Coordinates of C-alpha atoms in Angstrom, one line a residue:
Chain A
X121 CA -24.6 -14.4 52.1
X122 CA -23.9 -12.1 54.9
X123 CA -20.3 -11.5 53.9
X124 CA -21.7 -10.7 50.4
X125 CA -24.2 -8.3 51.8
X126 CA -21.2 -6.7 54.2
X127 CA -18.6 -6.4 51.4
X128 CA -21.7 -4.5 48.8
X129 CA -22.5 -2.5 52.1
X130 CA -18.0 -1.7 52.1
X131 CA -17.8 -0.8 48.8
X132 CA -21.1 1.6 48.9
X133 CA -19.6 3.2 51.9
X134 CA -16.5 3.7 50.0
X135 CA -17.8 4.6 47.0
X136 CA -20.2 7.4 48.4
X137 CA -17.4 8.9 50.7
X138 CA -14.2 8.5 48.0
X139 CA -16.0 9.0 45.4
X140 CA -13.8 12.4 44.0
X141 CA -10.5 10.3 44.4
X142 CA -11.6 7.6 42.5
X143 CA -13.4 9.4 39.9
X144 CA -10.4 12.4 39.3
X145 CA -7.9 8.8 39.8
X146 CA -9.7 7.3 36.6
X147 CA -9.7 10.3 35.1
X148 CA -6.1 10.7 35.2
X149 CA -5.4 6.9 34.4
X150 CA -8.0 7.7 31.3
X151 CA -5.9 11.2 29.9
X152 CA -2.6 9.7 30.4
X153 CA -3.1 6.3 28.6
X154 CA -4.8 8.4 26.0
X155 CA -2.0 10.9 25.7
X156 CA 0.5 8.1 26.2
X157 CA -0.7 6.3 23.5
X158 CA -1.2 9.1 20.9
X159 CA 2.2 10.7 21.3
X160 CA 3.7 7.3 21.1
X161 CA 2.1 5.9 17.9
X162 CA 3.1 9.2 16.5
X163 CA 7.1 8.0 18.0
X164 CA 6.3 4.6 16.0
X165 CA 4.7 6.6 12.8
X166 CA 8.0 8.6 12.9
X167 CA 10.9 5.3 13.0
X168 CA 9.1 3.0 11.3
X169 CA 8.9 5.1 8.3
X170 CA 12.5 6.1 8.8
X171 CA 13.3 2.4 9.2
X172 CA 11.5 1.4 5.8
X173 CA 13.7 4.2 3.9
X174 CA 14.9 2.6 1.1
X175 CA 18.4 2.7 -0.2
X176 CA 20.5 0.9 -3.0
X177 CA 24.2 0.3 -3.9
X178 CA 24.7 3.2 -6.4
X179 CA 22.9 6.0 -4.0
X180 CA 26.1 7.8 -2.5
X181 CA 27.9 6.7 0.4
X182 CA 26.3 9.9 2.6
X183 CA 23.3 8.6 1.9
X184 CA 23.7 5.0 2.8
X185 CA 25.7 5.5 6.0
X186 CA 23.1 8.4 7.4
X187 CA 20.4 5.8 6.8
X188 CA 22.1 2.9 8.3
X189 CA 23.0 4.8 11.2
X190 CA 19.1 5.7 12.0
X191 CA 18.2 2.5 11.3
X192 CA 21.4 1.8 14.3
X193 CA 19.4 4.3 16.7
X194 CA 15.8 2.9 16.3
X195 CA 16.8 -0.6 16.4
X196 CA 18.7 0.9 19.9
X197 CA 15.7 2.4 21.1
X198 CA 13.3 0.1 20.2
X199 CA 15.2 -2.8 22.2
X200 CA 16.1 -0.7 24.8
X201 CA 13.0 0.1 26.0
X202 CA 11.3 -2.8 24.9
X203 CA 13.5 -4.7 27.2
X204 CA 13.3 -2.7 30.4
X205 CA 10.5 -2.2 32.6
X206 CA 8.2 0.5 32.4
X207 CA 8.2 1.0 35.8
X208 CA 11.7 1.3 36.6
X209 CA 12.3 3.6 33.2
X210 CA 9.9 5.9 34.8
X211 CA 11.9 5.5 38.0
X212 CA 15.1 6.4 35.8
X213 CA 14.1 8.7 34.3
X214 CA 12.3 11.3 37.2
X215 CA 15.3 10.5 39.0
X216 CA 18.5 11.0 37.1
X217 CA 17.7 14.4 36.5
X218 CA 18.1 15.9 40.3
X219 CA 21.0 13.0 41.0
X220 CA 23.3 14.4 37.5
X221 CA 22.7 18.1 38.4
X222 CA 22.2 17.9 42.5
X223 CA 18.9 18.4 42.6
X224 CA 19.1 21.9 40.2
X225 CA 17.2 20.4 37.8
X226 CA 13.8 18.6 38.6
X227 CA 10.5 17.3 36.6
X228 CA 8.2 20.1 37.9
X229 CA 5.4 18.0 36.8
X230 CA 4.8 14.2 38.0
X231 CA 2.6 14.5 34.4
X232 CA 5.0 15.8 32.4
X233 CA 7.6 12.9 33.5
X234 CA 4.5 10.2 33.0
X235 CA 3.7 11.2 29.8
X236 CA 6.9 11.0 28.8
X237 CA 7.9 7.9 30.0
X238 CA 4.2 5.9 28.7
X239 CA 4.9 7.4 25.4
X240 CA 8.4 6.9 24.9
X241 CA 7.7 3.2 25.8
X242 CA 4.3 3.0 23.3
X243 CA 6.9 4.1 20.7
X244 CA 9.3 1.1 20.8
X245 CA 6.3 -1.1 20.8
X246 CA 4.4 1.3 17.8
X247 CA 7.6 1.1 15.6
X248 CA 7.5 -2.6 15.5
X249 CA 4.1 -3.2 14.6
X250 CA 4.3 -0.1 12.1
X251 CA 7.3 -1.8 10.4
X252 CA 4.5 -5.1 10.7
X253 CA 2.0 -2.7 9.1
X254 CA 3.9 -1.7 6.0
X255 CA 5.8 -4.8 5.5
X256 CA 2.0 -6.4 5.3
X257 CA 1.1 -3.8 2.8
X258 CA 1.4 -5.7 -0.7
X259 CA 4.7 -4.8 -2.7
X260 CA 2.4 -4.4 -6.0
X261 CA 0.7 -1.2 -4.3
X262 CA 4.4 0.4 -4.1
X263 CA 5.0 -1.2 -7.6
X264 CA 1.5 0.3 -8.6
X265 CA 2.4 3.8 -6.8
X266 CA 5.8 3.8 -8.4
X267 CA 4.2 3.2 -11.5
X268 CA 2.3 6.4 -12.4
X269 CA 5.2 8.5 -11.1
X270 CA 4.8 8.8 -7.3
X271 CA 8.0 9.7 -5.4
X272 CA 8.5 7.2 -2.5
X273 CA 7.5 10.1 0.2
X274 CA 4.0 10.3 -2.0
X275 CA 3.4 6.6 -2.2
X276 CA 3.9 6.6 1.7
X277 CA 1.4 8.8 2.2
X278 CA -1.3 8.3 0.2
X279 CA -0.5 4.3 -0.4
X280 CA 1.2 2.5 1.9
X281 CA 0.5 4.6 5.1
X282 CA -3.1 4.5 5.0
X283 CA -3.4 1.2 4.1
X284 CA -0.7 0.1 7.4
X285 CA -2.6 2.2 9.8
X286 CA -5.3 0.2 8.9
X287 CA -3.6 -3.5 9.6
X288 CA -2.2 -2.2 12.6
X289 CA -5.0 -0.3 14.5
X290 CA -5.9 -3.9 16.3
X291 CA -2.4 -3.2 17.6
X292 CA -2.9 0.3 18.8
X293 CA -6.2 -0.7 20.5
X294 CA -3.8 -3.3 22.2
X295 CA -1.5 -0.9 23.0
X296 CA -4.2 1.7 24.6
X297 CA -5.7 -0.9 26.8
X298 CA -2.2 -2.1 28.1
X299 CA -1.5 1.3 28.8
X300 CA -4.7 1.3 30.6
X301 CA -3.7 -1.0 33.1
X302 CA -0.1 -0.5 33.3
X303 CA 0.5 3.2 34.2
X304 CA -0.7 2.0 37.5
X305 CA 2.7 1.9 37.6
X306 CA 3.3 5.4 38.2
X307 CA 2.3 5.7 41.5
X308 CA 6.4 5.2 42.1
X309 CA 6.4 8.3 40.8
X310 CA 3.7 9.6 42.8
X311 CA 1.4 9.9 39.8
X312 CA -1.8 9.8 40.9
X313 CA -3.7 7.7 38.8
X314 CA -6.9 5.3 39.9
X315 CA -4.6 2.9 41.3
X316 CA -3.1 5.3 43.5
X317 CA -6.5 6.7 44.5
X318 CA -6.6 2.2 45.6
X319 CA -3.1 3.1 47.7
X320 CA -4.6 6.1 49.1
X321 CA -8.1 4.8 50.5
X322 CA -7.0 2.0 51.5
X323 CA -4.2 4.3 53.7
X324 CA -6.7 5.4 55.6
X325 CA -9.4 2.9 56.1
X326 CA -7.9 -0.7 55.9
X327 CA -10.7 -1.7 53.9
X328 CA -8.3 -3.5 51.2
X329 CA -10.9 -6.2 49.4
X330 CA -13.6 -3.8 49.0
X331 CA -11.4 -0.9 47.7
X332 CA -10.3 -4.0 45.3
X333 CA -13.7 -4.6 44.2
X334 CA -14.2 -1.4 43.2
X335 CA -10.5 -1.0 41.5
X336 CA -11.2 -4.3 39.2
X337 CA -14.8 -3.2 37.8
X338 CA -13.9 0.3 37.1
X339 CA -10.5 -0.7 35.4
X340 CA -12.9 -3.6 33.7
X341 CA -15.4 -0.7 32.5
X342 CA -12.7 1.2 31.1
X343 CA -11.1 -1.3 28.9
X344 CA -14.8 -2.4 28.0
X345 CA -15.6 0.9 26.7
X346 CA -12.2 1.3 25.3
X347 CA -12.6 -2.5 23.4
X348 CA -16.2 -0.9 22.2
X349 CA -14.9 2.0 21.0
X350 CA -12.0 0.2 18.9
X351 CA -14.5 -1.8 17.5
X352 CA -16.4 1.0 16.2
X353 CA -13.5 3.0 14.8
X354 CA -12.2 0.0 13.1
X355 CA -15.4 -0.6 11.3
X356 CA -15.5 3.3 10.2
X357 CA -11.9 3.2 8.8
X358 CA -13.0 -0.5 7.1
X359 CA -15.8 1.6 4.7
X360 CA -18.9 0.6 4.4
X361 CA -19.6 -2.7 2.5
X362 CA -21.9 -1.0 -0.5
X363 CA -21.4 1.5 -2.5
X364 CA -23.8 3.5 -4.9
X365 CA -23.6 3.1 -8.4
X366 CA -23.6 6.8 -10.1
X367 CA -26.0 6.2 -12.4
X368 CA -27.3 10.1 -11.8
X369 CA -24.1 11.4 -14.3
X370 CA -24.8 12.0 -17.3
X371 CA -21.4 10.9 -18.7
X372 CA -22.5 7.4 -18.2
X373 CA -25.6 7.3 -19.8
X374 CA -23.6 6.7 -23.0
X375 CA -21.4 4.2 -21.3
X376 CA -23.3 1.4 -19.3
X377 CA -21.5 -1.9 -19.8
X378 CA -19.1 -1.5 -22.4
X379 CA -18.7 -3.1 -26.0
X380 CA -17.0 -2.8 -28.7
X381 CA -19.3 -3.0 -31.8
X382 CA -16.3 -3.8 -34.0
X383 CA -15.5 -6.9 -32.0
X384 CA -18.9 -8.3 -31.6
X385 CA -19.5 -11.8 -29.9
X386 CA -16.5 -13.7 -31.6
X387 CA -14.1 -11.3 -29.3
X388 CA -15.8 -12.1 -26.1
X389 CA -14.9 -15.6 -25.8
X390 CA -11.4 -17.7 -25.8
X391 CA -9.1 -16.6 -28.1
X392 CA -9.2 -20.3 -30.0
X393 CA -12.3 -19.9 -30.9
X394 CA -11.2 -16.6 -33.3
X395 CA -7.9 -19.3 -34.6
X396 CA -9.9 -21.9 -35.2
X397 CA -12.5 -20.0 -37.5
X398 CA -9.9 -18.6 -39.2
Chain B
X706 CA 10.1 3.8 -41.1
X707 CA 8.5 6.8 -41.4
X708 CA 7.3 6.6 -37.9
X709 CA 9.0 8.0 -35.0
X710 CA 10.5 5.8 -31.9
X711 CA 9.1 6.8 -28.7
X712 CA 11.5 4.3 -26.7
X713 CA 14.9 2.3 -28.1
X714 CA 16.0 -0.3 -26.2
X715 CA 20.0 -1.0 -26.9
X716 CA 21.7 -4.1 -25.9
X717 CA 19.8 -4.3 -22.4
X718 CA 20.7 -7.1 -20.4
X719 CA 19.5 -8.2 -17.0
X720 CA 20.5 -10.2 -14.4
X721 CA 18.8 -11.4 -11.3
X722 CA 21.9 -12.7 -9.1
X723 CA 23.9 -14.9 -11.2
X724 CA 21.2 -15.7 -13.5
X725 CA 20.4 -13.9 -16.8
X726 CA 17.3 -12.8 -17.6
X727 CA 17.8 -10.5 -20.4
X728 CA 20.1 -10.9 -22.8
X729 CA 21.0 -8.7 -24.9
X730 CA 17.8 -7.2 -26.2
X731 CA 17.6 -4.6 -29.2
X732 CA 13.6 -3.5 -29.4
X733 CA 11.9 -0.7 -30.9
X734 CA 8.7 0.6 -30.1
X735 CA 7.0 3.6 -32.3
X736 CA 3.9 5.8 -32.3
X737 CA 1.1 4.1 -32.8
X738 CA 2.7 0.7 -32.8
X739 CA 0.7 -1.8 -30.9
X740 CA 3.2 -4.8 -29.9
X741 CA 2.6 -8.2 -28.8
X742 CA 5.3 -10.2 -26.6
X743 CA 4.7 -13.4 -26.7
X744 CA 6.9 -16.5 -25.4
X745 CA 7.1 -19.4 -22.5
X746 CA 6.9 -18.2 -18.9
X747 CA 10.3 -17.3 -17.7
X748 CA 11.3 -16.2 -21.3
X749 CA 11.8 -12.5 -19.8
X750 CA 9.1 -10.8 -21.0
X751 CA 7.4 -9.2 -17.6
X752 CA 10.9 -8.4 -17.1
X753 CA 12.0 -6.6 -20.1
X754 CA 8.3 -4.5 -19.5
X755 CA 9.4 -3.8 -16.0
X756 CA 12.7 -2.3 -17.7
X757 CA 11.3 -0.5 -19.4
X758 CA 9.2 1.3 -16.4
X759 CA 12.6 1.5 -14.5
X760 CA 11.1 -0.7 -11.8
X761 CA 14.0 -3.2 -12.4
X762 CA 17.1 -1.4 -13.1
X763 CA 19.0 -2.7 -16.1
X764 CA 22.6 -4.5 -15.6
X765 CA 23.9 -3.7 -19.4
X766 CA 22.9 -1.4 -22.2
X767 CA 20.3 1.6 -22.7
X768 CA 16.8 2.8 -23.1
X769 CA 16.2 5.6 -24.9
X770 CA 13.0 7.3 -24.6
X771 CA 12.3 10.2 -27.1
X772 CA 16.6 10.2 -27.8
X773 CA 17.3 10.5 -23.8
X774 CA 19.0 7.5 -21.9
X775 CA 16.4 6.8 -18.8
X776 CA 18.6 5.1 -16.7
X777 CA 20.0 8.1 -16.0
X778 CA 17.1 10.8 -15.6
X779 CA 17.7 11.6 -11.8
X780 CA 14.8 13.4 -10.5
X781 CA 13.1 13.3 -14.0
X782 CA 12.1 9.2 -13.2
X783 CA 9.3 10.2 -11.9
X784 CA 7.8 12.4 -14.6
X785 CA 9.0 9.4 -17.1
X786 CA 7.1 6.7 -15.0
X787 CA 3.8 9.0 -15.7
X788 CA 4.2 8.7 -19.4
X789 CA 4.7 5.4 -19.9
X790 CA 1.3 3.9 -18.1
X791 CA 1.7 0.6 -16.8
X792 CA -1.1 -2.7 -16.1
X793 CA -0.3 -5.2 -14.3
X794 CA -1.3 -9.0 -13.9
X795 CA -2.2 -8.4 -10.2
X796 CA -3.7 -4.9 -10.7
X797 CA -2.2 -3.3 -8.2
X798 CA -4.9 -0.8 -7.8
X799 CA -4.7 1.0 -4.5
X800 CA -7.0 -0.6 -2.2
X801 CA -7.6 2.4 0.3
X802 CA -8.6 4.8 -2.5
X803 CA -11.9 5.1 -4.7
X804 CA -12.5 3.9 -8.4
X805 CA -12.4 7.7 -8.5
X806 CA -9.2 8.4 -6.7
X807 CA -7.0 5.6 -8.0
X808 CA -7.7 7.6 -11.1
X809 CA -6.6 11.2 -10.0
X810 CA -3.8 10.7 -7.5
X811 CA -1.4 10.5 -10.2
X812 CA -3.0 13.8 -12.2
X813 CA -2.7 15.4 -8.6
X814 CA 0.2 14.6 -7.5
X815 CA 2.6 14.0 -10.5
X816 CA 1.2 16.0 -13.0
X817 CA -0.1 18.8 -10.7
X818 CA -3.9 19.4 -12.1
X819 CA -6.2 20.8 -10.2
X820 CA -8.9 18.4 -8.5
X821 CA -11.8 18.9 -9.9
X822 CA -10.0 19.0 -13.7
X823 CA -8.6 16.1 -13.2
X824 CA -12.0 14.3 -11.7
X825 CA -13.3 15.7 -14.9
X826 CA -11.1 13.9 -17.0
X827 CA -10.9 10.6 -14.8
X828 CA -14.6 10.9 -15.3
X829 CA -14.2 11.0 -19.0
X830 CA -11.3 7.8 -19.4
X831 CA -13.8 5.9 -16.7
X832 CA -16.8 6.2 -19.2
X833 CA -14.4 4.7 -22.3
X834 CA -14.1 1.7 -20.0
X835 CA -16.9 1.9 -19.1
X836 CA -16.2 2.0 -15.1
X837 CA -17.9 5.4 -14.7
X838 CA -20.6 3.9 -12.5
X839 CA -18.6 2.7 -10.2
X840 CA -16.2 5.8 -9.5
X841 CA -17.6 5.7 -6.1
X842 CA -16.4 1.7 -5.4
X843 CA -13.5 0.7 -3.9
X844 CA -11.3 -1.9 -5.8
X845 CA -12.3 -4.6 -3.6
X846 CA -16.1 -4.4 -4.2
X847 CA -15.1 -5.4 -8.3
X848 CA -14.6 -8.0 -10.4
X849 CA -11.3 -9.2 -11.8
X850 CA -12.2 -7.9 -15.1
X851 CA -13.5 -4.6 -13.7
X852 CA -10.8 -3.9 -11.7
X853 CA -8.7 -4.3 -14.5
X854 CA -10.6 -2.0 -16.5
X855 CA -9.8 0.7 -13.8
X856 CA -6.0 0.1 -14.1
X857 CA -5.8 0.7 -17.7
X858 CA -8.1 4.0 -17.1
X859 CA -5.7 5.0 -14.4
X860 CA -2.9 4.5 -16.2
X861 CA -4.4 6.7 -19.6
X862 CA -5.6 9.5 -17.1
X863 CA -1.8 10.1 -17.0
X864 CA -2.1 10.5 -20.7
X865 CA 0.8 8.6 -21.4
X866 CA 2.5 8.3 -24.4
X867 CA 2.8 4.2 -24.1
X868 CA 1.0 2.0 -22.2
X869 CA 2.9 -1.2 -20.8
X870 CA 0.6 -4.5 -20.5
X871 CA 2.3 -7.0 -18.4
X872 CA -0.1 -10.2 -18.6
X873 CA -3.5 -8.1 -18.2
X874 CA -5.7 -11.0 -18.4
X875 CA -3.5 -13.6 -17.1
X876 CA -5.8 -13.4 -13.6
X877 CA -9.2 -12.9 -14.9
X878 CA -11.5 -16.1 -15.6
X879 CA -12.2 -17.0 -19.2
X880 CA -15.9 -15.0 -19.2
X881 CA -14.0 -11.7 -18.0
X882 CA -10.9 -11.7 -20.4
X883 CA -13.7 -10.4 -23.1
X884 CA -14.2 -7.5 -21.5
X885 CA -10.5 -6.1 -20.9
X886 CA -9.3 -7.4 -24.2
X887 CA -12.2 -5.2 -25.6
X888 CA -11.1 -2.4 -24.1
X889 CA -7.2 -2.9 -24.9
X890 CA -8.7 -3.5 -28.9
X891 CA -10.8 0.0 -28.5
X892 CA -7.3 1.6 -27.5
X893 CA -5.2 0.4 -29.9
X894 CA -7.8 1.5 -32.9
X895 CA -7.8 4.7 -31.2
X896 CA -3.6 4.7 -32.2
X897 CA -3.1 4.6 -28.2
X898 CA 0.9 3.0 -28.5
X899 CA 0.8 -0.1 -26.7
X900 CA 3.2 -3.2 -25.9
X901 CA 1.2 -6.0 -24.4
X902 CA 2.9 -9.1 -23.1
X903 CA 0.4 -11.8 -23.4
X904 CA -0.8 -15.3 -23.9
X905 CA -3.8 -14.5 -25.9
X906 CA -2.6 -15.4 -29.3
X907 CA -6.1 -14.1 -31.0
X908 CA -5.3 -11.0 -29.1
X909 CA -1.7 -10.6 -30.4
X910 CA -2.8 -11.8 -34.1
X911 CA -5.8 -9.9 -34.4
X912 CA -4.9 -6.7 -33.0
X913 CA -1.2 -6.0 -33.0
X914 CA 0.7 -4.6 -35.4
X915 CA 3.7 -6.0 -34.0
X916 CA 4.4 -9.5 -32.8
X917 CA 7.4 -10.2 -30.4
X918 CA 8.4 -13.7 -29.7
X919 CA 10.9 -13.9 -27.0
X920 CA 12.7 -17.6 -25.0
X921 CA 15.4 -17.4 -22.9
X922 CA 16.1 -13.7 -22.8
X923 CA 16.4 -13.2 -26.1
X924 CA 14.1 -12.0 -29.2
X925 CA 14.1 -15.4 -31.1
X926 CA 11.7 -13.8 -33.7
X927 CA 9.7 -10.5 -34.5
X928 CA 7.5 -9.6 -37.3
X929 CA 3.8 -8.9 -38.9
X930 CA 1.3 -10.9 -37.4
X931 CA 0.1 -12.5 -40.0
X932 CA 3.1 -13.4 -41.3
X933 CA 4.7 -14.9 -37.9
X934 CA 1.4 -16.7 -37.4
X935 CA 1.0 -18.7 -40.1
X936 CA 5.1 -19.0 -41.8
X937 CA 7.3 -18.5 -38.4
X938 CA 11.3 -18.6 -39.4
X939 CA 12.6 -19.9 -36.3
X940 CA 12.0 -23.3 -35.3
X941 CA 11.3 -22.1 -31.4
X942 CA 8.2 -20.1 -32.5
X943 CA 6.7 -23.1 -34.7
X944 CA 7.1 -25.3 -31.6
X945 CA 5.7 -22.5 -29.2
X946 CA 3.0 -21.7 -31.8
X947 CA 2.3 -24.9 -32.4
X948 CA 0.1 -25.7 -29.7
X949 CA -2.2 -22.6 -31.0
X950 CA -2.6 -23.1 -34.8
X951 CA -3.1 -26.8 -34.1
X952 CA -6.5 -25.9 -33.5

């Protein structure tokens, strides 16, 4: 029990007297996910559309090769940095500028360079599971869209789009909570997020275990609230269960349930009845 | 033939692949006509509906609507789409929109009213089928039968000048067929031009004024009614019929 009561004591300690780094550490790990993520479902919004263009045989040869070729650079994208490591793209990337122009040219901002990185890498991950999404819309809402005269853009948009982003926010929640945890990862770019604040504290007190304790439940709390959150926003977007009959309009007072007089009861039932008394 | 043809179909053919669905199909359809297609699954009816609506493209032959070849409108498809309505087996009503907005998107978007005219009118078509209740619902909160109901009203909020019915009631259960088949019946004795392709032979004897019988891709017979329900020409129809006026 005494180690128990000595670690608590550690982690108060730590707590009380670093309390700014890891608060403004969490902060930053908080806006950056957040911005990370946003910007980079609006990346995947952007291909995956492009990638469900449509296109047939007798549209003009322009048409098809422009089309094929951005489908060529998203699938690129989306494998490229799908397959690499976050954590060495952001090295790549905050470094290759000063190395191709000798140090002229520099990210003036460590935020700047992390945003970019998270949400260039959300992106290849959004345009998959947007492609998912609108693959897992039905093809008889396009047929129904096409239908009364919608043009593909306007079925997208007031169809199909609203109808993916709703099969794939489980994903984007996903996404959000990895991104959580792993721009922790940008400390090799001397972001300072909450993990940082972890490298930073522990720098100057050796007290690694407690300053782990206290890493692990506030990463924990943020995903927990995040998870909560999720829940709540997909249950809004979901609609509530009931809905209100509008009986109060005075157009349907002469509806109610409808039947035709003409057709009486013979009509309401299987059509062999109707042969068979004839 | 005093009537005038909305749409003439001309030696359309379709293939899927290597397989033929259509086969060279002559059909007329006029104001006020109200036609049933009737024939064995896989005879090419959904198709030849589907057509029709341009959401197959034909391989061989035209379809004039109003004198002008559809398949090659361009931009103008769109415009065409909204004035020939279409049902469909499955429904297809959009499931992230309102009763109430499944039924003015298209007068919004396609035909450009303004919102609240057009919630006027969708208002109006939603009482005839009797839906206006439940303009608030989603789709997914109704019945087969209602939902159906909803299609049909979103399709005449485009006030089209046809209505295609591929199979309406071929998903509901026998107690909710009634009710869309009603509705279909109060269209058609409003002169609403319709061409139904169905399996309800009551339906297609008792309300059409047309009766299409089509196997293998091809119109084997067409004709009153009356007159292909009780004395059909071609030996295919007796056979197909004959498991209906058994009874």
């Amino acid at each position: 029990m005494g180690k128990f009561a000595q670690l608590l004591q550690d982690v108060l300690r730590l707590c009380t007297k670093y309390f700014p780094i890891y608060f403004s550490g969490m902060k930053n790990t908080v806006l950056l996910a957040l911005i990370g993520t946003v910007l980079g479902c609006m990346i995947g919004f952007v291909c995956g559309v492009l990638n469900a263009v449509p296109y047939d045989p007798k549209d003009p040869l322009r048409k098809r090769i422009l089309i094929k070729v951005m489908r060529a650079v998203i699938r690129a994208y989306v494998e490229l940095f799908r397959g690499t490591p976050m954590v060495l793209q952001a090295v790549f990337i905050y470094y290759a500028l000063p190395y191709f122009t000798d140090g002229a040219a520099r990210f003036n901002s460590v935020w700047a360079a992390s945003i970019l990185v998270v949400s260039v890498n959300t992106g290849a991950y959004m345009t998959e599971s947007v492609r998912g999404g609108i693959i897992s819309v039905d093809p008889g809402q396009v047929e129904g869209a096409m239908a009364i005269g919608l043009t593909h853009v306007q079925a997208m948009m007031y169809v199909i789009l609203p109808q993916a982003l709703r099969n794939i926010l489980p994903q984007i929640g996903n996404n959000y909570i990895i991104n959580l945890q792993d721009t922790s990862v940008m400390f090799m770019i001397s972001f300072t997020d909450f993990f940082a604040a972890h490298r930073g504290v522990v720098g100057a007190t050796y007290l690694y275990f407690p300053s782990a304790v206290i890493e692990m439940t506030g990463y924990l709390t943020m995903t927990l609230i995040s998870s909560f959150l999720l829940r709540r926003l997909e249950q809004r977007l979901e609609g509530s269960s009931s809905f209100e009959l509008a009986v109060a309009d005075p157009l349907t007072l002469t509806s109610g349930v409808y039947r035709n007089p003409a057709s009486g009861e013979l009509f309401g039932e299987r059509s062999r009845d109707f042969i068979g008394k004839e | 033939m005093d009537k005038e043809p909305i749409l003439e179909v001309r030696h359309l053919s379709k293939t899927f692949g290597t397989n033929p669905v259509l086969k060279d199909i002559d059909f007329d359809i006029c104001t006020g006509d109200v036609i049933s297609i009737i024939g064995p699954s896989g005879s090419g009816k959904s198709t030849l509906l589907r057509c029709i609506n341009l959401l197959e493209i034909p391989t061989a032959g035209s379809i004039l609507f109003r004198g002008k070849d559809i398949t090659d409108l361009g931009k103008d498809v769109f415009s065409y789409r909204a004035k020939v309505g279409m049902v469909f087996q499955s429904f297809n009503l959009f499931d992230n929109l309102s009763v109430m907005d499944n039924c003015t998107l298209g007068q919004v978007r396609v035909l450009h009213r303004d919102r609240e005219e057009a919630e006027e009118y969708a208002l109006q078509i939603l009482s005839r089928v009797g839906m206006a209740p439940y303009c608030n619902a989603r789709p997914r909160q109704l019945s087969g039968g209602q939902k159906q109901r909803v299609a049909i009203a979103r399709a005449m909020a485009l006030d089209p000048e046809v209505i295609l019915f591929d199979e309406p009631t071929s998903a509901l259960d026998p107690e909710l067929v009634g009710e869309v088949l009603d509705v279909m019946r109060d269209l058609a004795e409003q002169g609403m031009t319709m061409a139904v392709v169905t399996h309800e032979m009551a339906f297609a004897r008792q309300v059409s004024s047309r009766v299409v019988f089509m196997d293998e891709g091809v119109i084997m017979e067409e004709g009153a009614p009356d007159e292909l329900f009780t004395d059909p020409k071609n030996d295919r129809t007796r056979e197909f019929l004959g498991r209906y006026l058994s009874r």
